[in-house]
Coordinates of C-alpha atoms in Angstrom, one line a residue:
Chain E
K1 CA 11.2 -17.8 13.9
A2 CA 8.0 -17.3 11.8
G3 CA 6.6 -13.8 11.6
V4 CA 3.0 -12.5 11.9
T5 CA 0.8 -14.0 9.3
Q6 CA -2.3 -12.3 8.1
T7 CA -4.7 -13.9 5.6
P8 CA -6.0 -13.2 3.1
R9 CA -3.7 -10.5 1.7
Y10 CA -6.3 -9.0 -0.5
L11 CA -10.1 -9.2 -0.5
I12 CA -12.8 -7.6 -2.6
K13 CA -16.3 -7.7 -1.1
T14 CA -19.7 -6.1 -1.9
R15 CA -21.5 -3.7 0.3
G16 CA -23.7 -5.5 2.8
Q17 CA -21.6 -8.6 2.9
Q18 CA -19.5 -9.7 5.9
V19 CA -15.8 -10.6 6.0
T20 CA -13.5 -12.4 8.4
L21 CA -9.8 -11.7 8.6
S22 CA -7.2 -13.9 10.3
C23 CA -4.0 -13.2 12.1
S24 CA -1.5 -15.7 13.4
P25 CA 0.9 -14.2 15.9
I26 CA 4.5 -15.0 16.6
S27 CA 4.9 -18.1 18.7
G28 CA 4.8 -17.2 22.4
H29 CA 3.0 -13.8 21.8
R30 CA -0.3 -13.7 23.6
S31 CA -1.4 -10.2 22.6
V32 CA -2.9 -9.4 19.2
S33 CA -4.1 -6.0 18.2
W34 CA -6.0 -4.9 15.2
Y35 CA -5.8 -1.6 13.3
Q36 CA -7.5 0.0 10.4
Q37 CA -5.6 2.3 8.1
T38 CA -7.4 4.2 5.3
P39 CA -5.6 6.1 2.6
G40 CA -4.0 9.2 4.1
Q41 CA -5.1 8.4 7.6
G42 CA -3.2 7.3 10.6
L43 CA -3.3 4.0 12.4
Q44 CA -6.8 3.6 14.0
F45 CA -7.0 1.1 16.8
L46 CA -9.8 -1.4 16.6
F47 CA -9.3 -3.8 19.5
E48 CA -6.7 -5.9 21.4
Y49 CA -7.0 -9.4 22.6
F50 CA -4.8 -11.0 25.3
S51 CA -5.1 -14.7 26.3
E52 CA -8.5 -15.0 24.5
T53 CA -10.0 -11.9 26.2
Q54 CA -10.7 -8.5 24.7
R55 CA -8.5 -6.2 26.7
N56 CA -9.1 -2.9 24.9
K57 CA -11.4 -1.6 22.3
G58 CA -11.3 1.5 20.0
N59 CA -14.1 3.7 18.9
F60 CA -15.5 1.6 16.1
P61 CA -19.2 0.5 15.6
G62 CA -20.4 -2.9 16.7
R63 CA -20.1 -4.2 13.1
F64 CA -16.5 -4.7 13.9
S65 CA -15.8 -7.6 16.2
G66 CA -13.1 -10.0 17.0
R67 CA -12.0 -13.0 18.9
Q68 CA -8.9 -14.9 19.9
F69 CA -8.4 -18.6 20.1
S70 CA -6.5 -20.6 22.7
N71 CA -3.5 -20.8 20.3
S72 CA -3.5 -17.0 20.2
R73 CA -4.6 -16.8 16.6
S74 CA -7.1 -14.0 16.2
E75 CA -9.9 -13.2 13.8
M76 CA -11.8 -10.0 13.1
N77 CA -15.2 -9.8 11.5
V78 CA -16.9 -6.9 9.8
S79 CA -20.6 -7.3 9.1
T80 CA -22.8 -5.3 6.8
L81 CA -19.8 -3.9 4.9
E82 CA -19.8 -0.3 3.9
L83 CA -17.8 1.5 1.2
G84 CA -15.9 3.3 4.0
D85 CA -14.6 0.0 5.4
S86 CA -12.2 -0.2 2.5
A87 CA -8.8 -0.1 4.1
L88 CA -5.6 -1.8 5.1
Y89 CA -6.2 -3.9 8.2
L90 CA -3.2 -4.6 10.2
C91 CA -2.6 -6.9 13.1
A92 CA 0.3 -6.6 15.6
S93 CA 1.6 -9.4 17.7
S94 CA 3.1 -8.4 21.0
G95 CA 5.4 -10.4 23.2
E96 CA 7.3 -9.5 26.4
Y97 CA 9.2 -6.6 24.8
E98 CA 8.3 -5.8 21.2
A99 CA 5.5 -5.9 18.8
F100 CA 5.6 -6.9 15.1
F101 CA 3.1 -6.3 12.4
G102 CA 1.7 -8.7 9.8
Q103 CA 1.7 -7.7 6.1
G104 CA -1.9 -6.6 6.4
T105 CA -5.1 -7.5 4.6
R106 CA -6.2 -4.9 2.0
L107 CA -10.0 -4.9 1.9
T108 CA -11.9 -3.3 -0.9
V109 CA -15.6 -2.9 -0.7
V110 CA -17.5 -2.2 -3.9
Chain Y
Q1 CA -6.2 11.8 26.9
K2 CA -4.7 9.6 24.3
E3 CA -2.2 7.2 25.6
V4 CA 0.4 7.9 22.9
E5 CA 0.3 11.2 21.1
Q6 CA 2.0 12.2 17.9
N7 CA 1.5 15.0 15.4
S8 CA 0.1 13.5 12.3
G9 CA 2.1 15.9 10.1
P10 CA 3.1 16.0 7.4
L11 CA 6.5 17.1 8.5
S12 CA 8.5 18.4 5.5
V13 CA 12.3 18.7 5.6
P14 CA 14.8 19.4 2.9
E15 CA 17.2 16.6 1.9
G16 CA 20.3 16.6 4.1
A17 CA 18.5 18.3 7.0
I18 CA 17.7 16.8 10.4
A19 CA 14.1 15.5 10.9
S20 CA 12.8 15.5 14.4
L21 CA 9.8 13.4 15.3
N22 CA 8.2 13.6 18.7
C23 CA 5.9 11.5 20.8
T24 CA 4.4 11.9 24.3
Y25 CA 2.8 9.2 26.4
S26 CA 0.6 9.2 29.4
D27 CA 1.5 6.0 31.4
R28 CA 4.4 6.8 33.7
G29 CA 4.9 3.1 34.2
S30 CA 5.8 2.5 30.6
Q31 CA 8.9 0.4 30.2
S32 CA 10.0 0.4 26.6
F33 CA 9.7 2.6 23.6
F34 CA 9.8 1.9 19.9
W35 CA 9.8 3.6 16.6
Y36 CA 8.4 2.0 13.5
R37 CA 8.6 3.1 9.9
Q38 CA 5.8 2.5 7.4
Y39 CA 6.1 3.1 3.7
S40 CA 2.9 3.9 1.8
G41 CA 0.8 0.8 1.4
K42 CA 3.2 -1.4 3.4
S43 CA 3.3 -2.8 6.9
P44 CA 5.1 -0.9 9.7
E45 CA 8.6 -2.2 10.5
L46 CA 10.5 -1.8 13.8
I47 CA 13.5 0.5 13.4
M48 CA 14.5 1.6 16.9
S49 CA 13.9 0.6 20.4
I50 CA 15.0 2.5 23.6
Y51 CA 14.6 1.4 27.2
S52 CA 16.4 3.9 29.4
N53 CA 16.7 7.7 29.6
G54 CA 19.1 9.4 27.2
D55 CA 20.1 8.9 23.6
K56 CA 20.5 5.7 21.5
E57 CA 22.1 6.0 18.1
D58 CA 21.9 3.6 15.2
G59 CA 23.4 5.0 12.0
R60 CA 21.6 8.1 11.0
F61 CA 18.9 7.5 13.5
T62 CA 18.9 8.6 17.2
A63 CA 16.2 7.8 19.6
Q64 CA 15.9 10.0 22.7
L65 CA 13.9 9.2 25.9
N66 CA 13.0 11.4 28.8
K67 CA 10.8 9.5 31.2
A68 CA 10.4 12.4 33.6
S69 CA 8.8 14.5 30.8
Q70 CA 7.2 11.5 29.3
Y71 CA 8.4 12.0 25.8
V72 CA 10.4 10.1 23.2
S73 CA 11.8 11.4 20.0
L74 CA 13.5 10.2 16.9
L75 CA 16.1 12.2 15.0
I76 CA 17.0 11.4 11.5
R77 CA 20.3 13.0 10.4
D78 CA 21.1 13.8 6.7
S79 CA 17.5 13.0 5.7
Q80 CA 17.1 11.3 2.4
P81 CA 14.1 11.1 0.1
S82 CA 14.0 7.4 0.9
D83 CA 13.2 8.3 4.5
S84 CA 9.8 9.7 3.4
A85 CA 7.4 7.5 5.3
T86 CA 5.1 7.5 8.3
Y87 CA 6.8 7.0 11.6
L88 CA 4.9 5.3 14.4
C89 CA 5.8 5.7 18.1
A90 CA 5.0 2.8 20.3
V91 CA 5.0 2.3 24.1
Y92 CA 5.3 -1.0 26.0
G93 CA 3.5 -0.9 29.3
G94 CA 3.9 -4.5 30.5
Y95 CA 1.7 -7.6 30.2
Q96 CA 2.6 -7.7 26.5
K97 CA 0.6 -4.5 25.9
V98 CA 2.0 -2.2 23.2
T99 CA 0.2 1.1 22.4
F100 CA 0.8 2.9 19.1
G101 CA 0.5 6.5 18.2
I102 CA -1.3 7.4 14.9
G103 CA 2.0 8.1 13.2
T104 CA 3.8 11.2 11.8
K105 CA 4.1 11.5 8.0
L106 CA 7.6 12.7 7.0
Q107 CA 8.3 14.2 3.6
V108 CA 11.9 14.7 2.6
I109 CA 12.1 17.2 -0.2
P110 CA 15.0 16.7 -2.7

């Protein structure tokens, strides 16, 4: 059974640019959640999608957005990047009983 | 009120001691409970799950659940430096929705 796949693994962007991250969940999982983790900080919830609908949203500015496709794959987009957006972005795929994380995308904004 | 609460730590324990990690949750309808371990710079991995009141043991790890008091804990016996990591509590509330705490950082001092 394939795990949760996040692409790309590493990304370097310049301030002001935008970026799109992708997450392919485990087959059969319809929920995908996104988290931001900065050095020394805990897991900060961004948003969750379930069956193509945003079900929950954390306290992040509108520059952070996401979507989910009919095959449950999800993307998150960050526009007008700031230095403070440098972080590890994790997605978690949830099924009927458990959730599993992808390897994460490490975004560096310079 | 946050749905899943954990003390962010750090929790420091000497090598060989018992580390006790705690988590409380707000949704009384929550069905399943999980602990994840995250090493620095890595993705969280599932290490324990518990579904009914009481204790569940797996090697040096014991998960404890008390639904009446809405708390779940993780005990690590004979703590080793390799146990130093952030431990995330997660709660499954149905409809493939898993909510995570921010994680507790554990430091095991040799």
